[in-house]
Short mmCIF file of C-alpha atoms in Angstrom, two decimals:
data_model
loop_
_atom_site.label_atom_id
_atom_site.label_comp_id
_atom_site.label_asym_id
_atom_site.label_seq_id
_atom_site.Cartn_x
_atom_site.Cartn_y
_atom_site.Cartn_z
CA MET R 560 -2.84 -22.27 -64.06
CA SER R 561 -1.71 -25.69 -65.21
CA ALA R 562 -1.16 -25.11 -68.93
CA THR R 563 1.93 -26.79 -70.30
CA VAL R 564 3.77 -26.93 -73.58
CA HIS R 565 3.64 -30.52 -74.81
CA ARG R 566 7.26 -31.42 -75.49
CA MET R 567 8.04 -33.24 -78.74
CA ASN R 568 11.11 -34.96 -77.32
CA PRO R 569 11.14 -35.04 -73.51
CA SER R 570 14.40 -36.99 -73.46
CA ARG R 571 16.56 -33.90 -74.14
CA PRO R 572 16.36 -30.17 -73.42
CA PRO R 573 14.80 -28.18 -76.26
CA SER R 574 17.12 -25.94 -78.26
CA LEU R 575 17.28 -23.81 -81.37
CA ASP R 576 19.66 -26.28 -83.03
CA ALA R 577 16.98 -27.72 -85.31
CA MET R 578 15.98 -24.27 -86.51
CA LEU R 579 19.60 -23.19 -86.88
CA GLY R 580 20.32 -26.26 -89.01
CA LEU R 581 17.18 -25.78 -91.06
CA VAL R 582 17.92 -22.18 -92.06
CA ALA R 583 21.74 -22.24 -92.02
CA SER R 584 22.26 -21.55 -95.72
CA ASP R 585 19.58 -18.87 -95.78
CA MET R 586 21.03 -17.32 -92.62
CA ASN R 587 24.43 -17.05 -94.29
CA ALA R 588 22.79 -15.02 -97.05
CA VAL R 589 21.00 -12.85 -94.48
CA ASN R 590 24.25 -12.27 -92.58
CA GLN R 591 25.89 -11.09 -95.81
CA VAL R 592 23.09 -8.56 -96.27
CA ILE R 593 23.41 -7.42 -92.65
CA LEU R 594 27.18 -7.01 -92.95
CA ALA R 595 26.94 -5.10 -96.23
CA ARG R 596 24.12 -2.78 -95.13
CA MET R 597 25.56 -1.82 -91.74
CA GLN R 598 28.57 -0.30 -93.51
CA SER R 599 29.06 3.44 -93.75
CA GLU R 600 31.79 5.93 -94.60
CA ILE R 601 31.40 7.11 -91.01
CA PRO R 602 33.51 4.52 -89.11
CA LEU R 603 31.60 4.87 -85.83
CA ILE R 604 28.42 3.50 -87.44
CA PRO R 605 29.65 -0.01 -88.35
CA GLU R 606 31.80 -0.10 -85.21
CA LEU R 607 28.88 0.58 -82.88
CA ALA R 608 26.31 -1.43 -84.86
CA GLY R 609 28.70 -4.36 -85.12
CA HIS R 610 29.20 -4.40 -81.35
CA LEU R 611 25.56 -5.34 -80.88
CA ILE R 612 24.88 -7.26 -84.11
CA ALA R 613 27.93 -9.47 -83.57
CA GLY R 614 27.38 -9.66 -79.83
CA GLY R 615 26.17 -13.21 -79.52
CA GLY R 616 22.44 -12.78 -80.07
CA LYS R 617 20.50 -15.76 -81.39
CA ARG R 618 18.94 -13.76 -84.26
CA MET R 619 15.70 -15.47 -83.43
CA ARG R 620 13.48 -13.00 -85.28
CA PRO R 621 15.14 -13.28 -88.70
CA MET R 622 15.39 -17.03 -88.15
CA LEU R 623 11.62 -17.09 -87.69
CA THR R 624 11.17 -15.35 -91.05
CA LEU R 625 13.36 -17.97 -92.70
CA ALA R 626 11.76 -20.92 -90.89
CA SER R 627 8.25 -19.65 -91.70
CA ALA R 628 9.23 -19.49 -95.38
CA ARG R 629 10.47 -23.09 -95.16
CA LEU R 630 7.20 -24.09 -93.51
CA LEU R 631 5.42 -22.77 -96.62
CA ASP R 632 7.84 -24.56 -98.99
CA TYR R 633 9.11 -21.24 -100.36
CA THR R 634 12.30 -21.74 -102.35
CA GLY R 635 13.15 -18.22 -103.51
CA SER R 636 15.44 -15.61 -101.96
CA ARG R 637 13.18 -12.57 -101.54
CA HIS R 638 13.00 -13.16 -97.80
CA HIS R 639 16.74 -12.68 -97.23
CA LYS R 640 16.62 -8.88 -97.36
CA LEU R 641 13.44 -8.89 -95.30
CA ALA R 642 14.96 -11.06 -92.58
CA ALA R 643 17.88 -8.61 -92.48
CA ALA R 644 15.38 -5.74 -92.20
CA VAL R 645 13.76 -7.52 -89.24
CA GLU R 646 17.13 -7.84 -87.53
CA PHE R 647 17.92 -4.17 -88.13
CA ILE R 648 14.58 -3.13 -86.62
CA HIS R 649 15.27 -5.32 -83.59
CA THR R 650 18.84 -4.02 -83.18
CA ALA R 651 17.69 -0.41 -83.49
CA THR R 652 15.10 -0.92 -80.76
CA LEU R 653 17.72 -2.52 -78.50
CA LEU R 654 20.06 0.45 -78.95
CA HIS R 655 17.26 2.85 -78.10
CA ASP R 656 16.00 0.69 -75.21
CA ASP R 657 19.41 0.60 -73.54
CA VAL R 658 19.56 4.39 -73.65
CA VAL R 659 16.06 4.75 -72.20
CA ASP R 660 16.69 2.14 -69.51
CA GLY R 661 20.25 3.23 -68.73
CA SER R 662 21.31 -0.39 -69.16
CA GLY R 663 24.93 -1.36 -68.64
CA MET R 664 24.93 -4.97 -69.81
CA ARG R 665 23.40 -6.87 -72.71
CA ARG R 666 24.24 -10.44 -73.73
CA GLY R 667 27.05 -10.45 -71.18
CA ARG R 668 28.80 -7.41 -72.67
CA ARG R 669 28.82 -3.70 -71.95
CA THR R 670 26.07 -1.90 -73.83
CA ALA R 671 26.86 0.48 -76.70
CA ASN R 672 25.56 3.48 -74.75
CA ILE R 673 28.09 2.79 -71.98
CA ILE R 674 30.98 2.53 -74.48
CA TRP R 675 30.09 5.24 -77.01
CA GLY R 676 27.49 7.31 -75.15
CA ASN R 677 23.77 7.88 -75.53
CA PRO R 678 23.80 10.25 -78.53
CA ALA R 679 25.82 7.84 -80.69
CA SER R 680 23.60 4.90 -79.71
CA VAL R 681 20.41 6.76 -80.59
CA LEU R 682 21.76 7.99 -83.93
CA VAL R 683 23.11 4.60 -85.00
CA GLY R 684 19.76 3.10 -84.03
CA ASP R 685 18.15 5.64 -86.36
CA PHE R 686 20.60 4.64 -89.10
CA LEU R 687 19.63 0.96 -88.75
CA PHE R 688 15.92 1.81 -88.85
CA SER R 689 16.56 3.70 -92.09
CA ARG R 690 18.50 0.78 -93.55
CA SER R 691 15.63 -1.57 -92.70
CA PHE R 692 13.19 0.58 -94.68
CA GLU R 693 15.58 0.71 -97.63
CA LEU R 694 15.59 -3.09 -97.67
CA MET R 695 11.80 -3.25 -97.50
CA VAL R 696 11.43 -0.84 -100.42
CA GLU R 697 13.96 -2.77 -102.48
CA GLU R 698 11.97 -5.96 -101.94
CA GLY R 699 9.07 -4.22 -103.64
CA SER R 700 6.02 -5.48 -101.76
CA LEU R 701 3.72 -2.79 -100.41
CA LYS R 702 2.06 -5.39 -98.21
CA VAL R 703 5.37 -6.33 -96.59
CA LEU R 704 6.20 -2.67 -96.17
CA ARG R 705 2.85 -2.11 -94.48
CA ILE R 706 3.32 -5.06 -92.10
CA LEU R 707 6.86 -4.15 -91.01
CA SER R 708 6.28 -0.38 -90.85
CA ASN R 709 3.18 -0.97 -88.73
CA ALA R 710 5.16 -3.27 -86.44
CA SER R 711 7.83 -0.56 -86.04
CA ALA R 712 5.19 1.98 -85.03
CA VAL R 713 3.54 -0.47 -82.62
CA ILE R 714 6.91 -1.25 -81.00
CA ALA R 715 7.53 2.46 -80.42
CA GLU R 716 4.03 2.83 -78.95
CA GLY R 717 4.72 -0.09 -76.64
CA GLU R 718 7.96 1.45 -75.43
CA VAL R 719 6.25 4.78 -74.72
CA ASN R 720 3.42 2.93 -72.97
CA GLN R 721 5.98 1.13 -70.81
CA LEU R 722 7.78 4.39 -70.07
CA THR R 723 4.57 6.03 -68.84
CA ALA R 724 3.83 2.94 -66.74
CA GLN R 725 7.26 2.85 -65.10
CA ARG R 726 7.13 2.82 -61.30
CA ARG R 727 3.33 2.44 -61.42
CA ILE R 728 2.66 -0.32 -58.91
CA ASP R 729 -1.05 -0.15 -59.74
CA LEU R 730 -0.38 -1.29 -63.31
CA GLY R 731 -2.90 -3.99 -64.17
CA GLU R 732 -2.23 -7.31 -65.86
CA ASP R 733 -4.25 -6.32 -68.94
CA ARG R 734 -2.23 -3.17 -69.54
CA TYR R 735 0.99 -5.05 -68.99
CA LEU R 736 0.05 -7.67 -71.58
CA GLU R 737 -0.85 -4.81 -73.91
CA ILE R 738 2.64 -3.35 -73.41
CA ILE R 739 4.55 -6.55 -74.11
CA GLY R 740 2.22 -7.42 -76.96
CA ALA R 741 3.41 -4.21 -78.59
CA LYS R 742 7.06 -3.87 -77.56
CA THR R 743 8.03 -7.53 -77.96
CA ALA R 744 5.40 -9.64 -79.69
CA ALA R 745 4.65 -7.29 -82.61
CA LEU R 746 8.01 -7.90 -84.28
CA PHE R 747 7.83 -11.67 -83.71
CA ALA R 748 4.41 -11.63 -85.39
CA ALA R 749 5.52 -9.48 -88.32
CA ALA R 750 8.72 -11.51 -88.83
CA CYS R 751 6.64 -14.66 -89.31
CA ARG R 752 3.78 -13.10 -91.26
CA ILE R 753 5.90 -11.55 -94.02
CA ALA R 754 7.02 -15.04 -95.06
CA ALA R 755 3.45 -15.83 -96.13
CA VAL R 756 3.36 -12.66 -98.24
CA VAL R 757 6.64 -13.50 -99.95
CA ALA R 758 5.46 -17.09 -100.53
CA GLU R 759 2.21 -15.70 -102.00
CA ARG R 760 0.01 -17.64 -99.62
CA ASP R 761 -3.50 -16.65 -98.59
CA GLU R 762 -4.57 -14.63 -95.57
CA THR R 763 -5.28 -17.79 -93.57
CA ALA R 764 -1.59 -18.66 -93.68
CA GLU R 765 -0.65 -15.06 -92.89
CA LEU R 766 -2.87 -14.96 -89.83
CA ALA R 767 -1.70 -18.38 -88.61
CA LEU R 768 1.94 -17.28 -88.75
CA ASP R 769 1.07 -13.92 -87.19
CA SER R 770 -0.61 -15.76 -84.30
CA TYR R 771 2.35 -18.12 -83.92
CA GLY R 772 4.82 -15.23 -83.73
CA ARG R 773 2.67 -13.07 -81.48
CA ASN R 774 2.05 -15.79 -78.91
CA LEU R 775 5.68 -16.88 -79.01
CA GLY R 776 6.75 -13.28 -78.43
CA ILE R 777 4.50 -12.91 -75.38
CA ALA R 778 5.74 -16.22 -73.98
CA PHE R 779 9.33 -15.12 -74.61
CA GLN R 780 8.84 -11.84 -72.71
CA LEU R 781 7.02 -13.47 -69.79
CA VAL R 782 9.92 -15.87 -69.35
CA ASP R 783 12.30 -12.90 -69.39
CA ASP R 784 10.19 -11.32 -66.65
CA ALA R 785 10.46 -14.45 -64.53
CA ILE R 786 14.17 -15.05 -64.98
CA ASP R 787 15.02 -11.47 -64.05
CA TYR R 788 14.27 -12.67 -60.52
CA ALA R 789 14.83 -16.41 -60.81
CA SER R 790 18.13 -16.57 -62.70
CA ASP R 791 21.56 -14.91 -62.65
CA GLY R 792 23.50 -12.47 -64.77
CA ALA R 793 25.64 -15.12 -66.42
CA THR R 794 22.56 -16.99 -67.58
CA MET R 795 20.63 -13.93 -68.71
CA GLY R 796 23.43 -11.89 -70.22
CA LYS R 797 22.26 -8.88 -68.23
CA ASP R 798 22.44 -7.85 -64.60
CA ALA R 799 20.11 -9.87 -62.37
CA GLY R 800 17.40 -7.71 -60.88
CA ASP R 801 17.60 -4.99 -63.54
CA ASP R 802 13.82 -4.81 -63.81
CA PHE R 803 13.53 -4.47 -60.03
CA ARG R 804 16.10 -1.68 -59.77
CA ASP R 805 14.64 0.14 -62.79
CA GLY R 806 11.20 0.18 -61.21
CA LYS R 807 9.67 -1.92 -63.98
CA VAL R 808 6.35 -3.41 -63.01
CA THR R 809 6.39 -6.80 -64.72
CA LEU R 810 3.87 -9.61 -64.40
CA PRO R 811 5.54 -11.34 -61.42
CA VAL R 812 5.39 -8.06 -59.48
CA ILE R 813 1.79 -7.40 -60.52
CA LEU R 814 0.75 -10.84 -59.24
CA ALA R 815 2.78 -10.64 -56.01
CA TYR R 816 1.45 -7.17 -55.20
CA ALA R 817 -2.15 -8.23 -55.75
CA ARG R 818 -1.67 -11.21 -53.42
CA GLY R 819 0.44 -9.49 -50.77
CA SER R 820 -0.35 -8.50 -47.19
CA GLU R 821 -0.45 -4.80 -46.32
CA SER R 822 3.19 -4.85 -45.21
CA GLU R 823 4.22 -6.67 -48.38
CA LYS R 824 2.32 -4.18 -50.51
CA ALA R 825 4.07 -1.36 -48.66
CA PHE R 826 7.41 -2.96 -49.51
CA TRP R 827 6.48 -3.18 -53.21
CA ARG R 828 5.34 0.45 -53.27
CA GLU R 829 8.65 1.58 -51.79
CA ALA R 830 10.69 -0.71 -54.04
CA ILE R 831 8.99 0.27 -57.29
CA ALA R 832 9.26 3.94 -56.29
CA GLY R 833 13.05 3.40 -56.12
CA HIS R 834 13.51 3.50 -52.35
CA ARG R 835 14.37 -0.19 -51.81
CA VAL R 836 17.02 -1.23 -54.37
CA SER R 837 19.77 -2.90 -52.34
CA ASP R 838 20.83 -6.52 -52.85
CA GLU R 839 18.97 -7.37 -49.64
CA ASP R 840 15.83 -5.72 -51.00
CA LEU R 841 16.17 -7.69 -54.24
CA ALA R 842 16.55 -10.92 -52.26
CA HIS R 843 13.45 -10.06 -50.24
CA ALA R 844 11.50 -9.24 -53.40
CA THR R 845 12.54 -12.53 -54.95
CA GLN R 846 11.42 -14.42 -51.86
CA LEU R 847 8.04 -12.67 -51.92
CA LEU R 848 7.63 -13.58 -55.57
CA ARG R 849 8.40 -17.22 -54.86
CA ASP R 850 6.23 -17.44 -51.75
CA SER R 851 3.24 -15.88 -53.52
CA GLY R 852 3.55 -18.19 -56.51
CA ALA R 853 4.04 -15.17 -58.79
CA ILE R 854 7.07 -16.59 -60.61
CA ALA R 855 5.45 -20.00 -61.04
CA ASP R 856 2.24 -18.44 -62.34
CA THR R 857 4.15 -16.16 -64.73
CA MET R 858 5.80 -19.27 -66.15
CA ALA R 859 2.41 -20.98 -66.36
CA ARG R 860 1.13 -18.07 -68.43
CA ALA R 861 4.22 -18.28 -70.62
CA ARG R 862 3.49 -21.96 -71.24
CA LEU R 863 -0.11 -21.09 -72.07
CA TYR R 864 0.95 -18.59 -74.72
CA GLY R 865 3.57 -21.05 -75.95
CA GLN R 866 0.92 -23.69 -76.49
CA ARG R 867 -1.19 -21.15 -78.36
CA ALA R 868 1.77 -20.51 -80.65
CA ILE R 869 2.16 -24.23 -81.33
CA ASP R 870 -1.57 -24.60 -81.94
CA ALA R 871 -1.52 -21.71 -84.43
CA ILE R 872 0.62 -23.70 -86.87
CA GLY R 873 -1.21 -26.97 -86.25
CA GLY R 874 -2.90 -26.81 -89.66
CA PHE R 875 0.35 -26.88 -91.63
CA HIS R 876 1.64 -30.21 -92.89
CA ALA R 877 4.24 -32.08 -90.87
CA SER R 878 7.76 -31.09 -91.85
CA ALA R 879 11.22 -30.38 -90.47
CA ALA R 880 10.32 -26.69 -90.46
CA LYS R 881 7.18 -27.24 -88.40
CA ALA R 882 9.06 -29.42 -85.91
CA ALA R 883 11.79 -26.78 -85.59
CA MET R 884 9.24 -24.03 -85.00
CA VAL R 885 7.52 -26.10 -82.30
CA GLU R 886 10.87 -26.74 -80.61
CA ALA R 887 11.67 -23.01 -80.77
CA VAL R 888 8.60 -22.44 -78.59
CA GLU R 889 9.71 -25.16 -76.19
CA PHE R 890 13.15 -23.56 -76.04
CA ALA R 891 11.73 -20.10 -75.33
CA VAL R 892 9.78 -21.43 -72.35
CA ALA R 893 12.54 -23.74 -71.09
CA ARG R 894 15.12 -20.92 -70.78
CA ALA R 895 14.06 -20.37 -67.18
CA TYR R 896 15.18 -23.83 -66.08
#
């Protein structure tokens, strides 16, 4: 696959700086909502929630809500609570994911479940989900409530789908794309789409932003899949090879297994079953992925979805917001390099 994201400015690496600058004032308002609504009379709740919320994440999803509103020339403030709701949904899913996966590191720090234990992480995740729905109700749009509540349900379905597919080396590419379309891309799509509702734009704008977010989310996850094998813990903010040791069948593995010799397929079956998890096994797996072209082809697919995201907003007028949203796609794909 030779698809590529056409860079706006090839002379420098893409970044989120343009988007950060564009939405800085709005993001300050969103952060105030987040800080206020994560408070509780139970001290453990803000302590645990704050560990993750203040843990160095880019807040890309709420930024996409704000940038999408700018793209539509919306000048109100209704989207501030909704962007905070998006961040709470995302944070809640991370807390739950780390418990399910038994993760020890996120964004270069120990995960909440390691510090406070699994029960506290699950319950604080539930608290943040509840706060997100309070914010949606306060905003007063049934359509927004429908979009974000549906996304929350789809994310949960995606996580359960992934759980049932764990250690299944026969997982097909179609099912895998279905999983990441639910667990990752659904919230990207909803975060962008709700801006069109708030800005009172028509369904064409809604669907364009939904497509932008959905394709960006898939590209984002595919890059994560690739860099789990092609990068290091310092770059990723998590332990290198986590997917491999957890028996997660991601797209690079699906491609390498399909292309492998009988002995290579035997290795993958043993590895995904949890019988080959040493550093040497990880190094061998990484070499197989490289030799088979699986990592390169996963990145090619990521670029393909990235270009689809850029194309989805092609009909909007040229603006700083549009340029920032295009560069956000370029950044998402370029993280692997």
